[in-house]
């Protein structure tokens, strides 16, 4: 008989069937791939960021390919929370997977207004708060690189919901663990680590930046080693669960993130190459566990066998 593997886990009472999720902004609102992917086999879907009003985003060029990653400067293009509720949520709530709504805003009040409106709707498991978009003038990184602001947003939103509140942290700070500790103290249930790294690309013929906004967010396999180190740093600093994100393209990549302390993982940029990759990784993780006599994926979380002689991290923690 095949060994049964426990894949599920809970955060603040919300149960997730497995530890593989699709990352915000890389999967639309889940409906574009309904013919291609059985999203019910995922732990959950993080939606594209929602603002109060629709946003058309930044002018082109807003996506550029680099050697092992992607640069984007979408500028939080989205349909707005009202259209989301009317047009997207009915389909999303019919799914057998958990829906986590990502929220982006340019003021604390806007964050609160969006969350309060979503609280009145059925079918939302929790919220991911985007305080780390690198591509907008207001909100975004000027919130996410300010530790007391990030904590304040968390504290205010905490008073408005009993559902899981997940704060998505930027790596574009000196010590991400300080931010993780601040949001844990402010009542966050989990953190997503990491958002994109600021990057840029130049066209040498025209001598112009390739992105209309000059800089953008780097994602994809290029960022995996950085993301692993950030997840490790955060896992040494807080007790709340971590959603590990950054260039995950295989089961082995996902296992690496779990070992350094991620409770679950999000697949982002690789969805653009294979929209079914997250489901393949979710299935593959179960086979990996079975083959390695692991009865509960939880036993991989933080199971890194590190005999630390020296790591620059030690002095920051
Ligand atoms: C956007 C880009 C990001 O890299 C991100 O993390 C969030 C939002 C955007 O431009 O929409």
PDB file of C-alpha atoms and ligand atoms in Angstrom:
ATOM      1  CA  UNK A   1       0.000   0.000   0.000  1.00  0.00           C
ATOM      2  CA  UNK A   2       1.222   3.495  -0.806  1.00  0.00           C
ATOM      3  CA  UNK A   3       2.270   5.514   2.177  1.00  0.00           C
ATOM      4  CA  UNK A   4      -0.082   8.390   2.950  1.00  0.00           C
ATOM      5  CA  UNK A   5       1.615  11.779   3.040  1.00  0.00           C
ATOM      6  CA  UNK A   6       0.124  14.656   5.045  1.00  0.00           C
ATOM      7  CA  UNK A   7       0.369  17.764   2.893  1.00  0.00           C
ATOM      8  CA  UNK A   8      -2.128  20.060   4.599  1.00  0.00           C
ATOM      9  CA  UNK A   9      -1.439  22.790   7.140  1.00  0.00           C
ATOM     10  CA  UNK A  10      -3.343  25.601   8.824  1.00  0.00           C
ATOM     11  CA  UNK A  11      -2.786  29.285   9.481  1.00  0.00           C
ATOM     12  CA  UNK A  12      -5.112  30.983  11.968  1.00  0.00           C
ATOM     13  CA  UNK A  13      -7.751  28.310  11.469  1.00  0.00           C
ATOM     14  CA  UNK A  14      -7.666  28.406   7.650  1.00  0.00           C
ATOM     15  CA  UNK A  15      -6.815  24.981   6.248  1.00  0.00           C
ATOM     16  CA  UNK A  16      -4.696  24.611   3.128  1.00  0.00           C
ATOM     17  CA  UNK A  17      -4.620  21.284   1.271  1.00  0.00           C
ATOM     18  CA  UNK A  18      -0.951  21.531   0.426  1.00  0.00           C
ATOM     19  CA  UNK A  19       2.031  23.833   0.591  1.00  0.00           C
ATOM     20  CA  UNK A  20       2.249  25.005  -3.023  1.00  0.00           C
ATOM     21  CA  UNK A  21       0.578  28.276  -4.046  1.00  0.00           C
ATOM     22  CA  UNK A  22       0.650  30.562  -7.068  1.00  0.00           C
ATOM     23  CA  UNK A  23       2.145  33.993  -6.429  1.00  0.00           C
ATOM     24  CA  UNK A  24       0.302  37.261  -6.851  1.00  0.00           C
ATOM     25  CA  UNK A  25       0.451  38.846 -10.282  1.00  0.00           C
ATOM     26  CA  UNK A  26       1.539  35.703 -12.086  1.00  0.00           C
ATOM     27  CA  UNK A  27      -1.803  33.938 -12.351  1.00  0.00           C
ATOM     28  CA  UNK A  28      -4.293  36.737 -12.981  1.00  0.00           C
ATOM     29  CA  UNK A  29      -7.502  36.019 -11.107  1.00  0.00           C
ATOM     30  CA  UNK A  30      -7.254  32.279 -11.685  1.00  0.00           C
ATOM     31  CA  UNK A  31      -9.851  32.200 -14.455  1.00  0.00           C
ATOM     32  CA  UNK A  32      -7.535  32.682 -17.447  1.00  0.00           C
ATOM     33  CA  UNK A  33      -6.078  29.206 -17.052  1.00  0.00           C
ATOM     34  CA  UNK A  34      -9.230  27.310 -16.182  1.00  0.00           C
ATOM     35  CA  UNK A  35      -8.945  25.031 -19.242  1.00  0.00           C
ATOM     36  CA  UNK A  36      -5.256  24.353 -18.687  1.00  0.00           C
ATOM     37  CA  UNK A  37      -4.706  23.816 -14.990  1.00  0.00           C
ATOM     38  CA  UNK A  38      -6.576  22.004 -12.214  1.00  0.00           C
ATOM     39  CA  UNK A  39      -6.122  24.766  -9.682  1.00  0.00           C
ATOM     40  CA  UNK A  40      -8.019  22.715  -7.107  1.00  0.00           C
ATOM     41  CA  UNK A  41      -4.807  20.774  -6.593  1.00  0.00           C
ATOM     42  CA  UNK A  42      -3.029  23.865  -5.245  1.00  0.00           C
ATOM     43  CA  UNK A  43      -2.772  25.010  -1.647  1.00  0.00           C
ATOM     44  CA  UNK A  44      -4.218  28.287  -2.820  1.00  0.00           C
ATOM     45  CA  UNK A  45      -4.183  31.203  -5.227  1.00  0.00           C
ATOM     46  CA  UNK A  46      -2.772  34.625  -4.371  1.00  0.00           C
ATOM     47  CA  UNK A  47      -4.671  37.041  -6.623  1.00  0.00           C
ATOM     48  CA  UNK A  48      -3.193  39.942  -8.542  1.00  0.00           C
ATOM     49  CA  UNK A  49      -2.977  42.989  -6.267  1.00  0.00           C
ATOM     50  CA  UNK A  50      -6.213  44.925  -5.906  1.00  0.00           C
ATOM     51  CA  UNK A  51      -6.549  48.640  -5.311  1.00  0.00           C
ATOM     52  CA  UNK A  52      -9.746  50.563  -4.525  1.00  0.00           C
ATOM     53  CA  UNK A  53     -10.063  51.961  -8.064  1.00  0.00           C
ATOM     54  CA  UNK A  54      -8.930  50.203 -11.226  1.00  0.00           C
ATOM     55  CA  UNK A  55      -5.426  51.054 -12.390  1.00  0.00           C
ATOM     56  CA  UNK A  56      -4.159  50.841 -15.944  1.00  0.00           C
ATOM     57  CA  UNK A  57      -0.563  50.563 -14.760  1.00  0.00           C
ATOM     58  CA  UNK A  58       2.668  51.874 -16.238  1.00  0.00           C
ATOM     59  CA  UNK A  59       3.236  52.568 -19.947  1.00  0.00           C
ATOM     60  CA  UNK A  60       5.110  49.977 -22.036  1.00  0.00           C
ATOM     61  CA  UNK A  61       7.713  48.564 -22.020  1.00  0.00           C
ATOM     62  CA  UNK A  62       6.734  46.932 -18.746  1.00  0.00           C
ATOM     63  CA  UNK A  63       8.244  43.460 -19.087  1.00  0.00           C
ATOM     64  CA  UNK A  64      11.806  42.640 -20.145  1.00  0.00           C
ATOM     65  CA  UNK A  65      13.485  39.242 -20.235  1.00  0.00           C
ATOM     66  CA  UNK A  66      16.988  38.921 -18.792  1.00  0.00           C
ATOM     67  CA  UNK A  67      19.398  35.965 -18.790  1.00  0.00           C
ATOM     68  CA  UNK A  68      17.750  34.018 -15.961  1.00  0.00           C
ATOM     69  CA  UNK A  69      14.949  36.223 -14.810  1.00  0.00           C
ATOM     70  CA  UNK A  70      12.286  38.695 -15.721  1.00  0.00           C
ATOM     71  CA  UNK A  71      12.111  42.416 -15.062  1.00  0.00           C
ATOM     72  CA  UNK A  72       8.666  43.896 -14.654  1.00  0.00           C
ATOM     73  CA  UNK A  73       7.184  47.275 -14.069  1.00  0.00           C
ATOM     74  CA  UNK A  74       3.479  46.645 -14.330  1.00  0.00           C
ATOM     75  CA  UNK A  75       2.566  49.428 -11.923  1.00  0.00           C
ATOM     76  CA  UNK A  76      -0.202  47.508 -10.183  1.00  0.00           C
ATOM     77  CA  UNK A  77      -2.523  47.361 -13.196  1.00  0.00           C
ATOM     78  CA  UNK A  78      -5.736  45.807 -11.880  1.00  0.00           C
ATOM     79  CA  UNK A  79      -9.497  45.915 -12.235  1.00  0.00           C
ATOM     80  CA  UNK A  80     -10.164  47.418  -8.797  1.00  0.00           C
ATOM     81  CA  UNK A  81     -11.815  45.789  -5.820  1.00  0.00           C
ATOM     82  CA  UNK A  82     -15.442  46.404  -6.904  1.00  0.00           C
ATOM     83  CA  UNK A  83     -15.029  44.757 -10.325  1.00  0.00           C
ATOM     84  CA  UNK A  84     -13.115  41.937  -8.625  1.00  0.00           C
ATOM     85  CA  UNK A  85     -16.060  41.260  -6.329  1.00  0.00           C
ATOM     86  CA  UNK A  86     -18.566  41.357  -9.189  1.00  0.00           C
ATOM     87  CA  UNK A  87     -16.638  39.662 -11.987  1.00  0.00           C
ATOM     88  CA  UNK A  88     -13.947  37.430 -10.487  1.00  0.00           C
ATOM     89  CA  UNK A  89     -14.919  36.369  -6.996  1.00  0.00           C
ATOM     90  CA  UNK A  90     -17.970  34.256  -8.000  1.00  0.00           C
ATOM     91  CA  UNK A  91     -15.716  31.969 -10.055  1.00  0.00           C
ATOM     92  CA  UNK A  92     -12.920  31.970  -7.483  1.00  0.00           C
ATOM     93  CA  UNK A  93     -15.251  31.031  -4.637  1.00  0.00           C
ATOM     94  CA  UNK A  94     -16.558  28.068  -6.632  1.00  0.00           C
ATOM     95  CA  UNK A  95     -13.082  26.503  -6.555  1.00  0.00           C
ATOM     96  CA  UNK A  96     -11.940  23.856  -4.118  1.00  0.00           C
ATOM     97  CA  UNK A  97      -8.776  25.780  -3.308  1.00  0.00           C
ATOM     98  CA  UNK A  98      -8.160  28.679  -0.974  1.00  0.00           C
ATOM     99  CA  UNK A  99      -8.303  32.238  -2.281  1.00  0.00           C
ATOM    100  CA  UNK A 100      -5.925  34.767  -0.785  1.00  0.00           C
ATOM    101  CA  UNK A 101      -6.548  38.283  -1.958  1.00  0.00           C
ATOM    102  CA  UNK A 102      -3.505  40.492  -2.428  1.00  0.00           C
ATOM    103  CA  UNK A 103      -4.135  44.143  -1.573  1.00  0.00           C
ATOM    104  CA  UNK A 104      -2.058  47.151  -2.660  1.00  0.00           C
ATOM    105  CA  UNK A 105      -2.854  50.726  -1.695  1.00  0.00           C
ATOM    106  CA  UNK A 106      -1.385  54.191  -1.572  1.00  0.00           C
ATOM    107  CA  UNK A 107      -2.590  55.047   1.933  1.00  0.00           C
ATOM    108  CA  UNK A 108      -3.393  53.245   5.172  1.00  0.00           C
ATOM    109  CA  UNK A 109      -7.014  54.299   4.737  1.00  0.00           C
ATOM    110  CA  UNK A 110      -7.168  52.700   1.262  1.00  0.00           C
ATOM    111  CA  UNK A 111      -5.791  49.432   2.644  1.00  0.00           C
ATOM    112  CA  UNK A 112      -8.462  49.518   5.360  1.00  0.00           C
ATOM    113  CA  UNK A 113     -11.301  50.372   2.957  1.00  0.00           C
ATOM    114  CA  UNK A 114     -10.409  47.518   0.597  1.00  0.00           C
ATOM    115  CA  UNK A 115     -10.065  44.977   3.370  1.00  0.00           C
ATOM    116  CA  UNK A 116     -13.320  46.052   5.020  1.00  0.00           C
ATOM    117  CA  UNK A 117     -15.197  45.645   1.741  1.00  0.00           C
ATOM    118  CA  UNK A 118     -13.654  42.223   1.139  1.00  0.00           C
ATOM    119  CA  UNK A 119     -14.552  41.167   4.683  1.00  0.00           C
ATOM    120  CA  UNK A 120     -18.218  41.373   3.674  1.00  0.00           C
ATOM    121  CA  UNK A 121     -17.733  38.824   0.890  1.00  0.00           C
ATOM    122  CA  UNK A 122     -17.868  35.036   1.023  1.00  0.00           C
ATOM    123  CA  UNK A 123     -15.107  32.806  -0.249  1.00  0.00           C
ATOM    124  CA  UNK A 124     -11.940  34.622   0.811  1.00  0.00           C
ATOM    125  CA  UNK A 125      -9.532  32.657   3.007  1.00  0.00           C
ATOM    126  CA  UNK A 126      -7.192  35.511   3.873  1.00  0.00           C
ATOM    127  CA  UNK A 127      -5.213  38.510   2.721  1.00  0.00           C
ATOM    128  CA  UNK A 128      -1.716  39.198   1.485  1.00  0.00           C
ATOM    129  CA  UNK A 129      -0.656  42.804   1.941  1.00  0.00           C
ATOM    130  CA  UNK A 130       1.594  44.217  -0.754  1.00  0.00           C
ATOM    131  CA  UNK A 131       3.733  46.884   0.865  1.00  0.00           C
ATOM    132  CA  UNK A 132       6.543  46.209  -1.519  1.00  0.00           C
ATOM    133  CA  UNK A 133       5.662  47.006  -5.133  1.00  0.00           C
ATOM    134  CA  UNK A 134       8.801  48.552  -6.611  1.00  0.00           C
ATOM    135  CA  UNK A 135       6.963  50.244  -9.477  1.00  0.00           C
ATOM    136  CA  UNK A 136       4.601  52.856  -8.079  1.00  0.00           C
ATOM    137  CA  UNK A 137       5.215  56.353  -6.704  1.00  0.00           C
ATOM    138  CA  UNK A 138       2.795  56.158  -3.774  1.00  0.00           C
ATOM    139  CA  UNK A 139       2.543  53.253  -1.374  1.00  0.00           C
ATOM    140  CA  UNK A 140       4.673  50.382  -2.581  1.00  0.00           C
ATOM    141  CA  UNK A 141       8.291  50.491  -1.578  1.00  0.00           C
ATOM    142  CA  UNK A 142       8.112  53.734   0.341  1.00  0.00           C
ATOM    143  CA  UNK A 143       5.786  51.861   2.720  1.00  0.00           C
ATOM    144  CA  UNK A 144       7.639  48.572   2.590  1.00  0.00           C
ATOM    145  CA  UNK A 145      11.070  50.027   3.297  1.00  0.00           C
ATOM    146  CA  UNK A 146       9.757  51.935   6.326  1.00  0.00           C
ATOM    147  CA  UNK A 147       9.597  49.536   9.241  1.00  0.00           C
ATOM    148  CA  UNK A 148       7.267  51.566  11.462  1.00  0.00           C
ATOM    149  CA  UNK A 149       4.906  52.229   8.525  1.00  0.00           C
ATOM    150  CA  UNK A 150       4.817  48.518   7.669  1.00  0.00           C
ATOM    151  CA  UNK A 151       4.043  47.729  11.311  1.00  0.00           C
ATOM    152  CA  UNK A 152       1.352  50.436  11.460  1.00  0.00           C
ATOM    153  CA  UNK A 153      -0.424  49.086   8.360  1.00  0.00           C
ATOM    154  CA  UNK A 154      -0.330  45.596   9.864  1.00  0.00           C
ATOM    155  CA  UNK A 155      -1.671  46.823  13.197  1.00  0.00           C
ATOM    156  CA  UNK A 156      -4.564  48.695  11.584  1.00  0.00           C
ATOM    157  CA  UNK A 157      -5.555  45.799   9.321  1.00  0.00           C
ATOM    158  CA  UNK A 158      -5.332  43.362  12.237  1.00  0.00           C
ATOM    159  CA  UNK A 159      -8.191  45.175  13.946  1.00  0.00           C
ATOM    160  CA  UNK A 160     -10.391  44.621  10.877  1.00  0.00           C
ATOM    161  CA  UNK A 161     -10.127  40.884  10.273  1.00  0.00           C
ATOM    162  CA  UNK A 162      -9.914  37.542  12.017  1.00  0.00           C
ATOM    163  CA  UNK A 163      -8.695  35.901   8.807  1.00  0.00           C
ATOM    164  CA  UNK A 164      -5.043  35.176   8.037  1.00  0.00           C
ATOM    165  CA  UNK A 165      -3.108  38.400   7.441  1.00  0.00           C
ATOM    166  CA  UNK A 166       0.062  37.813   5.452  1.00  0.00           C
ATOM    167  CA  UNK A 167       2.519  40.652   4.860  1.00  0.00           C
ATOM    168  CA  UNK A 168       4.626  40.459   1.684  1.00  0.00           C
ATOM    169  CA  UNK A 169       8.098  41.781   2.453  1.00  0.00           C
ATOM    170  CA  UNK A 170      10.584  43.418   0.139  1.00  0.00           C
ATOM    171  CA  UNK A 171      14.212  42.293  -0.002  1.00  0.00           C
ATOM    172  CA  UNK A 172      15.224  45.860  -0.886  1.00  0.00           C
ATOM    173  CA  UNK A 173      16.121  46.731   2.715  1.00  0.00           C
ATOM    174  CA  UNK A 174      19.234  46.166   4.829  1.00  0.00           C
ATOM    175  CA  UNK A 175      17.778  43.650   7.269  1.00  0.00           C
ATOM    176  CA  UNK A 176      14.519  41.993   6.235  1.00  0.00           C
ATOM    177  CA  UNK A 177      14.357  40.220   9.617  1.00  0.00           C
ATOM    178  CA  UNK A 178      13.673  43.567  11.337  1.00  0.00           C
ATOM    179  CA  UNK A 179      10.585  43.989   9.180  1.00  0.00           C
ATOM    180  CA  UNK A 180       9.486  40.412   9.824  1.00  0.00           C
ATOM    181  CA  UNK A 181       9.791  40.921  13.573  1.00  0.00           C
ATOM    182  CA  UNK A 182       7.900  44.234  13.380  1.00  0.00           C
ATOM    183  CA  UNK A 183       4.931  42.740  11.537  1.00  0.00           C
ATOM    184  CA  UNK A 184       4.898  39.679  13.802  1.00  0.00           C
ATOM    185  CA  UNK A 185       4.683  42.015  16.807  1.00  0.00           C
ATOM    186  CA  UNK A 186       1.922  43.986  15.046  1.00  0.00           C
ATOM    187  CA  UNK A 187      -0.223  40.871  14.687  1.00  0.00           C
ATOM    188  CA  UNK A 188       0.598  39.402  11.263  1.00  0.00           C
ATOM    189  CA  UNK A 189      -0.111  35.683  10.909  1.00  0.00           C
ATOM    190  CA  UNK A 190       2.547  35.062   8.252  1.00  0.00           C
ATOM    191  CA  UNK A 191       4.999  36.763   5.910  1.00  0.00           C
ATOM    192  CA  UNK A 192       5.711  36.261   2.218  1.00  0.00           C
ATOM    193  CA  UNK A 193       9.451  36.381   1.521  1.00  0.00           C
ATOM    194  CA  UNK A 194      10.503  37.804  -0.928  1.00  0.00           C
ATOM    195  CA  UNK A 195       9.024  40.274  -3.337  1.00  0.00           C
ATOM    196  CA  UNK A 196      11.080  41.243  -6.398  1.00  0.00           C
ATOM    197  CA  UNK A 197      14.590  42.671  -6.315  1.00  0.00           C
ATOM    198  CA  UNK A 198      15.042  46.094  -7.903  1.00  0.00           C
ATOM    199  CA  UNK A 199      16.819  45.753 -11.231  1.00  0.00           C
ATOM    200  CA  UNK A 200      17.242  47.388 -14.616  1.00  0.00           C
ATOM    201  CA  UNK A 201      18.288  46.669 -18.201  1.00  0.00           C
ATOM    202  CA  UNK A 202      19.705  48.950 -20.871  1.00  0.00           C
ATOM    203  CA  UNK A 203      19.436  48.900 -24.660  1.00  0.00           C
ATOM    204  CA  UNK A 204      22.978  49.685 -25.793  1.00  0.00           C
ATOM    205  CA  UNK A 205      21.902  50.707 -29.308  1.00  0.00           C
ATOM    206  CA  UNK A 206      19.515  53.411 -28.166  1.00  0.00           C
ATOM    207  CA  UNK A 207      21.239  53.901 -24.780  1.00  0.00           C
ATOM    208  CA  UNK A 208      17.786  53.939 -23.250  1.00  0.00           C
ATOM    209  CA  UNK A 209      16.539  51.925 -20.292  1.00  0.00           C
ATOM    210  CA  UNK A 210      14.499  48.957 -21.504  1.00  0.00           C
ATOM    211  CA  UNK A 211      11.698  49.594 -18.997  1.00  0.00           C
ATOM    212  CA  UNK A 212       9.618  52.774 -19.254  1.00  0.00           C
ATOM    213  CA  UNK A 213      10.127  53.357 -15.539  1.00  0.00           C
ATOM    214  CA  UNK A 214      13.907  52.756 -15.843  1.00  0.00           C
ATOM    215  CA  UNK A 215      13.975  50.265 -12.952  1.00  0.00           C
ATOM    216  CA  UNK A 216      11.629  47.383 -12.193  1.00  0.00           C
ATOM    217  CA  UNK A 217      11.358  44.191 -10.184  1.00  0.00           C
ATOM    218  CA  UNK A 218      13.572  41.203 -10.971  1.00  0.00           C
ATOM    219  CA  UNK A 219      11.986  37.790 -10.537  1.00  0.00           C
ATOM    220  CA  UNK A 220      12.607  34.205 -11.669  1.00  0.00           C
ATOM    221  CA  UNK A 221      15.407  31.670 -11.116  1.00  0.00           C
ATOM    222  CA  UNK A 222      18.037  34.447 -10.984  1.00  0.00           C
ATOM    223  CA  UNK A 223      16.740  35.486  -7.576  1.00  0.00           C
ATOM    224  CA  UNK A 224      16.513  32.048  -5.933  1.00  0.00           C
ATOM    225  CA  UNK A 225      19.790  32.133  -3.978  1.00  0.00           C
ATOM    226  CA  UNK A 226      18.948  35.598  -2.634  1.00  0.00           C
ATOM    227  CA  UNK A 227      15.424  34.500  -1.718  1.00  0.00           C
ATOM    228  CA  UNK A 228      16.688  31.397   0.103  1.00  0.00           C
ATOM    229  CA  UNK A 229      19.052  33.503   2.217  1.00  0.00           C
ATOM    230  CA  UNK A 230      16.238  35.949   3.047  1.00  0.00           C
ATOM    231  CA  UNK A 231      13.838  33.152   4.030  1.00  0.00           C
ATOM    232  CA  UNK A 232      16.592  31.642   6.176  1.00  0.00           C
ATOM    233  CA  UNK A 233      17.246  35.020   7.832  1.00  0.00           C
ATOM    234  CA  UNK A 234      13.540  35.552   8.553  1.00  0.00           C
ATOM    235  CA  UNK A 235      13.053  31.997   9.799  1.00  0.00           C
ATOM    236  CA  UNK A 236      15.782  32.571  12.383  1.00  0.00           C
ATOM    237  CA  UNK A 237      13.985  35.713  13.574  1.00  0.00           C
ATOM    238  CA  UNK A 238      10.243  35.020  13.829  1.00  0.00           C
ATOM    239  CA  UNK A 239       7.860  32.227  14.817  1.00  0.00           C
ATOM    240  CA  UNK A 240       5.095  32.997  12.308  1.00  0.00           C
ATOM    241  CA  UNK A 241       4.948  30.943   9.085  1.00  0.00           C
ATOM    242  CA  UNK A 242       6.807  32.064   5.970  1.00  0.00           C
ATOM    243  CA  UNK A 243       5.625  31.745   2.382  1.00  0.00           C
ATOM    244  CA  UNK A 244       8.886  31.308   0.473  1.00  0.00           C
ATOM    245  CA  UNK A 245       9.007  32.876  -2.999  1.00  0.00           C
ATOM    246  CA  UNK A 246      11.778  33.434  -5.484  1.00  0.00           C
ATOM    247  CA  UNK A 247      12.532  31.588  -8.674  1.00  0.00           C
ATOM    248  CA  UNK A 248      11.037  28.228  -7.745  1.00  0.00           C
ATOM    249  CA  UNK A 249      11.025  26.037 -10.860  1.00  0.00           C
ATOM    250  CA  UNK A 250      11.162  22.451  -9.557  1.00  0.00           C
ATOM    251  CA  UNK A 251      10.293  20.169  -6.653  1.00  0.00           C
ATOM    252  CA  UNK A 252      13.908  20.385  -5.473  1.00  0.00           C
ATOM    253  CA  UNK A 253      13.689  24.185  -5.409  1.00  0.00           C
ATOM    254  CA  UNK A 254      10.529  23.960  -3.287  1.00  0.00           C
ATOM    255  CA  UNK A 255      12.229  21.532  -0.890  1.00  0.00           C
ATOM    256  CA  UNK A 256      15.158  23.940  -0.519  1.00  0.00           C
ATOM    257  CA  UNK A 257      12.757  26.672   0.584  1.00  0.00           C
ATOM    258  CA  UNK A 258      11.046  24.363   3.076  1.00  0.00           C
ATOM    259  CA  UNK A 259      14.402  23.271   4.517  1.00  0.00           C
ATOM    260  CA  UNK A 260      15.521  26.871   5.132  1.00  0.00           C
ATOM    261  CA  UNK A 261      12.300  27.532   7.010  1.00  0.00           C
ATOM    262  CA  UNK A 262       9.417  28.232   4.640  1.00  0.00           C
ATOM    263  CA  UNK A 263       6.118  26.689   5.744  1.00  0.00           C
ATOM    264  CA  UNK A 264       4.841  26.873   2.168  1.00  0.00           C
ATOM    265  CA  UNK A 265       5.978  28.174  -1.202  1.00  0.00           C
ATOM    266  CA  UNK A 266       4.630  30.408  -3.939  1.00  0.00           C
ATOM    267  CA  UNK A 267       5.425  29.854  -7.600  1.00  0.00           C
ATOM    268  CA  UNK A 268       5.646  33.063  -9.605  1.00  0.00           C
ATOM    269  CA  UNK A 269       7.533  33.749 -12.792  1.00  0.00           C
ATOM    270  CA  UNK A 270       7.679  30.109 -13.889  1.00  0.00           C
ATOM    271  CA  UNK A 271       3.884  30.224 -14.375  1.00  0.00           C
ATOM    272  CA  UNK A 272       4.581  32.277 -17.498  1.00  0.00           C
ATOM    273  CA  UNK A 273       6.640  29.415 -18.933  1.00  0.00           C
ATOM    274  CA  UNK A 274       4.341  26.597 -17.822  1.00  0.00           C
ATOM    275  CA  UNK A 275       0.968  27.571 -16.287  1.00  0.00           C
ATOM    276  CA  UNK A 276       0.675  24.048 -14.826  1.00  0.00           C
ATOM    277  CA  UNK A 277       4.065  24.097 -13.089  1.00  0.00           C
ATOM    278  CA  UNK A 278       2.661  24.783  -9.631  1.00  0.00           C
ATOM    279  CA  UNK A 279       0.349  21.760  -9.826  1.00  0.00           C
ATOM    280  CA  UNK A 280       3.251  19.616 -11.046  1.00  0.00           C
ATOM    281  CA  UNK A 281       5.370  20.816  -8.122  1.00  0.00           C
ATOM    282  CA  UNK A 282       2.524  20.162  -5.649  1.00  0.00           C
ATOM    283  CA  UNK A 283       2.161  16.597  -6.942  1.00  0.00           C
ATOM    284  CA  UNK A 284       5.930  16.144  -7.150  1.00  0.00           C
ATOM    285  CA  UNK A 285       6.405  17.223  -3.557  1.00  0.00           C
ATOM    286  CA  UNK A 286       4.087  14.443  -2.457  1.00  0.00           C
ATOM    287  CA  UNK A 287       6.021  11.856  -4.494  1.00  0.00           C
ATOM    288  CA  UNK A 288       9.268  13.235  -3.086  1.00  0.00           C
ATOM    289  CA  UNK A 289       7.926  12.778   0.447  1.00  0.00           C
ATOM    290  CA  UNK A 290       6.725   9.253  -0.291  1.00  0.00           C
ATOM    291  CA  UNK A 291      10.057   8.234  -1.763  1.00  0.00           C
ATOM    292  CA  UNK A 292      11.900   9.638   1.220  1.00  0.00           C
ATOM    293  CA  UNK A 293       9.609   8.089   3.864  1.00  0.00           C
ATOM    294  CA  UNK A 294       8.306  11.470   4.956  1.00  0.00           C
ATOM    295  CA  UNK A 295       4.805  11.148   6.379  1.00  0.00           C
ATOM    296  CA  UNK A 296       4.169  14.871   6.883  1.00  0.00           C
ATOM    297  CA  UNK A 297       5.689  17.644   4.757  1.00  0.00           C
ATOM    298  CA  UNK A 298       5.864  19.672   7.995  1.00  0.00           C
ATOM    299  CA  UNK A 299       8.936  17.643   8.964  1.00  0.00           C
ATOM    300  CA  UNK A 300      10.879  19.335   6.149  1.00  0.00           C
ATOM    301  CA  UNK A 301      10.153  22.854   7.386  1.00  0.00           C
ATOM    302  CA  UNK A 302      13.307  24.349   8.879  1.00  0.00           C
ATOM    303  CA  UNK A 303      15.072  20.971   8.756  1.00  0.00           C
ATOM    304  CA  UNK A 304      18.252  22.461   7.304  1.00  0.00           C
ATOM    305  CA  UNK A 305      21.296  20.602   8.602  1.00  0.00           C
ATOM    306  CA  UNK A 306      23.549  23.622   9.038  1.00  0.00           C
ATOM    307  CA  UNK A 307      26.604  23.347  11.182  1.00  0.00           C
ATOM    308  CA  UNK A 308      27.209  27.059  11.136  1.00  0.00           C
ATOM    309  CA  UNK A 309      30.839  28.060  11.379  1.00  0.00           C
ATOM    310  CA  UNK A 310      30.324  31.511   9.938  1.00  0.00           C
ATOM    311  CA  UNK A 311      27.514  33.279   8.164  1.00  0.00           C
ATOM    312  CA  UNK A 312      27.164  37.037   7.939  1.00  0.00           C
ATOM    313  CA  UNK A 313      23.594  36.437   8.993  1.00  0.00           C
ATOM    314  CA  UNK A 314      24.610  35.484  12.514  1.00  0.00           C
ATOM    315  CA  UNK A 315      25.628  39.027  13.300  1.00  0.00           C
ATOM    316  CA  UNK A 316      22.321  40.489  12.079  1.00  0.00           C
ATOM    317  CA  UNK A 317      19.910  38.244  13.933  1.00  0.00           C
TER     318      UNK A 317
HETATM  319  C1  LIG B   1       4.246  44.945  -9.280  1.00  0.00           C
HETATM  320  C2  LIG B   1       5.475  44.456  -9.511  1.00  0.00           C
HETATM  321  C3  LIG B   1       6.089  43.711  -8.549  1.00  0.00           C
HETATM  322  O1  LIG B   1       7.299  43.161  -8.724  1.00  0.00           O
HETATM  323  C4  LIG B   1       5.477  43.492  -7.379  1.00  0.00           C
HETATM  324  O2  LIG B   1       6.128  42.794  -6.484  1.00  0.00           O
HETATM  325  C5  LIG B   1       4.241  43.969  -7.142  1.00  0.00           C
HETATM  326  C6  LIG B   1       3.617  44.713  -8.137  1.00  0.00           C
HETATM  327  C7  LIG B   1       3.642  45.766 -10.320  1.00  0.00           C
HETATM  328  O3  LIG B   1       4.354  46.564 -10.924  1.00  0.00           O
HETATM  329  O4  LIG B   1       2.428  45.684 -10.524  1.00  0.00           O
END
